[in-house]
Amino acid sequence: MPSKKPVIAVVGGAGYIGSHTAKLLFEKGFSPVIIDNFSTGHHDFIQWGTFYTCCLSDQESLTSLLKKINPVAVFHFAASINVSESVIDPELYYHNNVNGTLNLLSSMRKANISNLIFSSTAAIYGHPESNLILESHPCRPINPYGQSKYMMEHIIKDFHEAYGLNYIIFRYFNAAGADHDHLIGEDHSPETHLIPNILMAASGVKPTLTVFGNNYDTPDGTCIRDYIHVSDLALAHVLGLNYLLDAKQSHCMNLGTSQGLSILELIKQAEIITRTSIAYKFYERRSGDASILVADASFAQSLLDWEPQHSSIDTILNTSWKWFQSRFHV
Ligand SMILES: NC(=O)c1ccc[n+]([C@@H]2O[C@H](COP(=O)([O-])OP(=O)(O)OC[C@H]3O[C@@H](n4cnc5c(N)ncnc54)[C@H](O)[C@@H]3O)[C@@H](O)[C@H]2O)c1
């Protein structure tokens, strides 16, 4: 008799990070079941496991679905993620992210599922007080997106205290790169993330790249970020799952590389990888952007024995570029 593979509910698994994680779960012998409302997700990103169309706002359907598939854990990637949009329309962010998470946790309680891995973000820290950000750094989000994620963290921690929910909260820094087989990658619409926008300018899909702000307190005046390959994020999730199932201890941890790169440094490197000259223009700062966000990810590294394998800037840009070329036929 073949052994039954443990089922993992991947909520938001039709999106960028969720789909890469579903792929790795499948490769590691789990059975991912994707739950998504396809608001920003893609049907063709679902290649590993089955899927159900369901929105976090529909708690009744969500509860029956979770009872039916009976997963050992829920991975929660589903959220609205655009910082600028959250400043213009915070209501959307609090509804989809905060209410949606509360509904999901209530459904998990009703279905007796007690393990959660949650996607949080470096955006909860706000303006950094140190070069490397530890998990103990004060959390003072500077935009509604970051606020919504911080509220979600609080709700999860309260469910842990009151109802025994086991959780791992991963605070990602900048997710980047694409699957090494070029089957899935980053495709948001509108695309606000830097690397896809650099590649649009490199390929002529967009005439120029807009760089928001050149007067930040950084050596070249542009924002510094910590880029972590999406496949390294996926690996952390699988290691986190194994840890959660074995140790049943709940933790919150950063996922990043501890290396910062400025926008201008990234453009320069992208010009080498794409063998093009990338036209860019400066525009005023975007509301809600911190100048520098770089992780101290030593806690995740030691607790989970996790080491980023794919997060050199060359690998990130190479995989992104190959994916971009195959996706958009450029
Ligand atoms: N991309 C990054 O750099 C980054 C950085 C830090 C944190 N995060 C977090 O990681 C998670 C995944 O990000 P991503 O880049 O893959 O985003 P994404 O937009 O590609 O994926 C999100 C998925 O969730 C689904 N979804 C959204 N609202 C839903 C709802 N109400 N019900 C059901 N499904 C819903 C979308 O259809 C989509 O498939 C998010 O929670 C985001 O806040 C992302």
Short mmCIF file of N, CA, C and O and ligand atoms in Angstrom, two decimals, residues 12 14-18 35-41 54-57 76-81 96 119-121 145 149 172-175 188 193, ligand 1:
data_model
loop_
_atom_site.label_atom_id
_atom_site.label_comp_id
_atom_site.label_asym_id
_atom_site.label_seq_id
_atom_site.Cartn_x
_atom_site.Cartn_y
_atom_site.Cartn_z
N GLY A 12 -3.36 30.90 -0.91
CA GLY A 12 -2.61 31.88 -1.71
C GLY A 12 -1.55 31.19 -2.56
O GLY A 12 -0.59 31.81 -3.01
N ALA A 14 -1.63 30.15 -5.55
CA ALA A 14 -1.57 30.47 -6.98
C ALA A 14 -0.73 31.72 -7.22
O ALA A 14 -0.59 32.19 -8.35
N GLY A 15 -0.16 32.28 -6.15
CA GLY A 15 0.65 33.48 -6.26
C GLY A 15 2.13 33.14 -6.38
O GLY A 15 2.53 31.97 -6.52
N TYR A 16 2.92 34.17 -6.30
CA TYR A 16 4.37 34.07 -6.54
C TYR A 16 5.07 33.13 -5.53
O TYR A 16 5.60 32.08 -5.89
N ILE A 17 5.03 33.50 -4.27
CA ILE A 17 5.79 32.72 -3.28
C ILE A 17 5.08 31.40 -2.96
O ILE A 17 5.72 30.34 -2.82
N GLY A 18 3.75 31.44 -2.91
CA GLY A 18 2.98 30.23 -2.61
C GLY A 18 3.20 29.13 -3.65
O GLY A 18 3.31 27.95 -3.30
N ILE A 35 -5.51 26.71 -2.05
CA ILE A 35 -6.79 27.42 -1.87
C ILE A 35 -6.53 28.87 -2.24
O ILE A 35 -5.64 29.51 -1.68
N ASP A 36 -7.29 29.39 -3.21
CA ASP A 36 -6.98 30.74 -3.72
C ASP A 36 -8.25 31.34 -4.33
O ASP A 36 -9.09 30.60 -4.85
N ASN A 37 -8.37 32.65 -4.28
CA ASN A 37 -9.52 33.29 -4.96
C ASN A 37 -9.10 33.88 -6.31
O ASN A 37 -9.90 34.51 -6.98
N PHE A 38 -7.85 33.70 -6.68
CA PHE A 38 -7.30 34.14 -7.96
C PHE A 38 -7.43 35.65 -8.18
O PHE A 38 -7.48 36.12 -9.31
N SER A 39 -7.47 36.41 -7.09
CA SER A 39 -7.53 37.87 -7.25
C SER A 39 -6.25 38.38 -7.87
O SER A 39 -6.27 39.30 -8.69
N THR A 40 -5.11 37.81 -7.48
CA THR A 40 -3.84 38.16 -8.13
C THR A 40 -3.08 36.91 -8.56
O THR A 40 -2.01 37.02 -9.15
N GLY A 41 -3.62 35.75 -8.26
CA GLY A 41 -2.92 34.50 -8.57
C GLY A 41 -3.15 34.06 -10.02
O GLY A 41 -3.95 34.66 -10.74
N CYS A 54 -11.54 29.53 -3.54
CA CYS A 54 -12.27 29.94 -2.33
C CYS A 54 -11.64 31.24 -1.82
O CYS A 54 -10.42 31.39 -1.87
N CYS A 55 -12.48 32.15 -1.35
CA CYS A 55 -11.98 33.41 -0.82
C CYS A 55 -11.97 33.37 0.71
O CYS A 55 -12.88 32.79 1.32
N LEU A 56 -10.98 34.00 1.30
CA LEU A 56 -10.89 34.05 2.77
C LEU A 56 -12.11 34.73 3.39
O LEU A 56 -12.39 34.55 4.56
N SER A 57 -12.82 35.53 2.60
CA SER A 57 -13.99 36.22 3.13
C SER A 57 -15.17 35.25 3.34
O SER A 57 -16.11 35.58 4.05
N HIS A 76 -0.10 30.16 5.00
CA HIS A 76 -0.98 31.29 4.67
C HIS A 76 -0.20 32.40 3.94
O HIS A 76 0.45 33.23 4.57
N PHE A 77 -0.31 32.37 2.62
CA PHE A 77 0.34 33.39 1.78
C PHE A 77 -0.64 34.46 1.29
O PHE A 77 -0.21 35.46 0.71
N ALA A 78 -1.94 34.22 1.46
CA ALA A 78 -2.93 35.07 0.78
C ALA A 78 -3.01 36.45 1.41
O ALA A 78 -3.26 36.59 2.61
N ALA A 79 -2.81 37.46 0.60
CA ALA A 79 -2.90 38.83 1.10
C ALA A 79 -2.89 39.80 -0.08
O ALA A 79 -2.51 39.43 -1.19
N SER A 80 -3.29 41.03 0.20
CA SER A 80 -3.05 42.13 -0.74
C SER A 80 -1.69 42.70 -0.35
O SER A 80 -1.43 42.92 0.84
N ILE A 81 -0.82 42.96 -1.35
CA ILE A 81 0.61 43.16 -1.01
C ILE A 81 1.23 44.45 -1.53
O ILE A 81 2.43 44.63 -1.42
N ASN A 96 -9.08 42.60 3.52
CA ASN A 96 -8.56 41.35 2.93
C ASN A 96 -7.52 40.69 3.84
O ASN A 96 -7.56 39.47 4.04
N SER A 119 3.05 34.18 6.31
CA SER A 119 3.95 35.10 5.59
C SER A 119 3.81 36.50 6.14
O SER A 119 2.84 37.20 5.85
N SER A 120 4.79 36.93 6.93
CA SER A 120 4.82 38.32 7.34
C SER A 120 5.92 39.03 6.55
O SER A 120 6.44 38.48 5.57
N THR A 121 6.27 40.20 6.97
CA THR A 121 7.11 41.04 6.12
C THR A 121 8.01 41.97 6.92
O THR A 121 7.67 42.37 8.05
N TYR A 145 -0.23 48.50 4.68
CA TYR A 145 0.13 47.11 4.39
C TYR A 145 0.91 46.51 5.57
O TYR A 145 0.57 45.44 6.09
N LYS A 149 -0.19 43.55 8.40
CA LYS A 149 0.60 42.34 8.68
C LYS A 149 0.94 42.25 10.17
O LYS A 149 0.95 41.17 10.75
N TYR A 172 9.52 37.97 5.73
CA TYR A 172 10.38 37.99 4.54
C TYR A 172 10.89 39.40 4.31
O TYR A 172 10.17 40.37 4.47
N PHE A 173 12.12 39.47 3.83
CA PHE A 173 12.62 40.73 3.30
C PHE A 173 12.20 40.76 1.82
O PHE A 173 11.05 40.40 1.53
N ASN A 174 13.00 41.15 0.85
CA ASN A 174 12.45 41.26 -0.51
C ASN A 174 12.54 39.94 -1.27
O ASN A 174 13.64 39.53 -1.65
N ALA A 175 11.40 39.32 -1.50
CA ALA A 175 11.38 38.08 -2.27
C ALA A 175 11.76 38.41 -3.71
O ALA A 175 11.31 39.41 -4.27
N HIS A 188 3.16 40.01 -11.11
CA HIS A 188 2.11 40.78 -10.44
C HIS A 188 1.57 41.84 -11.40
O HIS A 188 2.30 42.30 -12.27
N HIS A 193 7.21 45.61 -7.90
CA HIS A 193 8.50 45.16 -7.38
C HIS A 193 9.62 45.52 -8.35
O HIS A 193 9.44 45.56 -9.57
N1 LIG B 1 6.67 39.37 -2.58
C1 LIG B 1 7.41 39.85 -1.57
O1 LIG B 1 8.50 40.40 -1.75
C2 LIG B 1 6.90 39.70 -0.15
C3 LIG B 1 7.68 40.24 0.89
C4 LIG B 1 7.23 40.10 2.20
C5 LIG B 1 6.05 39.42 2.46
N2 LIG B 1 5.30 38.93 1.44
C6 LIG B 1 4.06 38.22 1.75
O2 LIG B 1 4.08 36.96 1.12
C7 LIG B 1 2.77 36.58 0.74
C8 LIG B 1 2.76 36.16 -0.72
O3 LIG B 1 3.21 37.24 -1.52
P1 LIG B 1 3.29 37.09 -3.10
O4 LIG B 1 4.31 38.02 -3.60
O5 LIG B 1 3.35 35.66 -3.47
O6 LIG B 1 1.85 37.68 -3.51
P2 LIG B 1 0.88 37.23 -4.69
O7 LIG B 1 -0.06 38.36 -4.91
O8 LIG B 1 1.65 36.74 -5.85
O9 LIG B 1 0.11 36.00 -4.05
C9 LIG B 1 -0.96 36.15 -3.15
C10 LIG B 1 -1.99 35.07 -3.49
O10 LIG B 1 -3.05 35.16 -2.54
C11 LIG B 1 -4.30 35.12 -3.24
N3 LIG B 1 -5.27 35.85 -2.41
C12 LIG B 1 -5.24 37.16 -2.06
N4 LIG B 1 -6.31 37.46 -1.31
C13 LIG B 1 -7.03 36.30 -1.17
C14 LIG B 1 -8.23 35.96 -0.50
N5 LIG B 1 -8.96 36.87 0.16
N6 LIG B 1 -8.66 34.68 -0.56
C15 LIG B 1 -7.95 33.73 -1.22
N7 LIG B 1 -6.81 33.99 -1.89
C16 LIG B 1 -6.36 35.27 -1.86
C17 LIG B 1 -4.02 35.78 -4.57
O11 LIG B 1 -4.94 35.41 -5.58
C18 LIG B 1 -2.61 35.25 -4.87
O12 LIG B 1 -2.65 34.01 -5.55
C19 LIG B 1 1.86 37.77 1.06
O13 LIG B 1 1.21 37.51 2.27
C20 LIG B 1 2.83 38.93 1.21
O14 LIG B 1 2.35 39.89 2.12
C21 LIG B 1 5.70 39.05 0.13
#
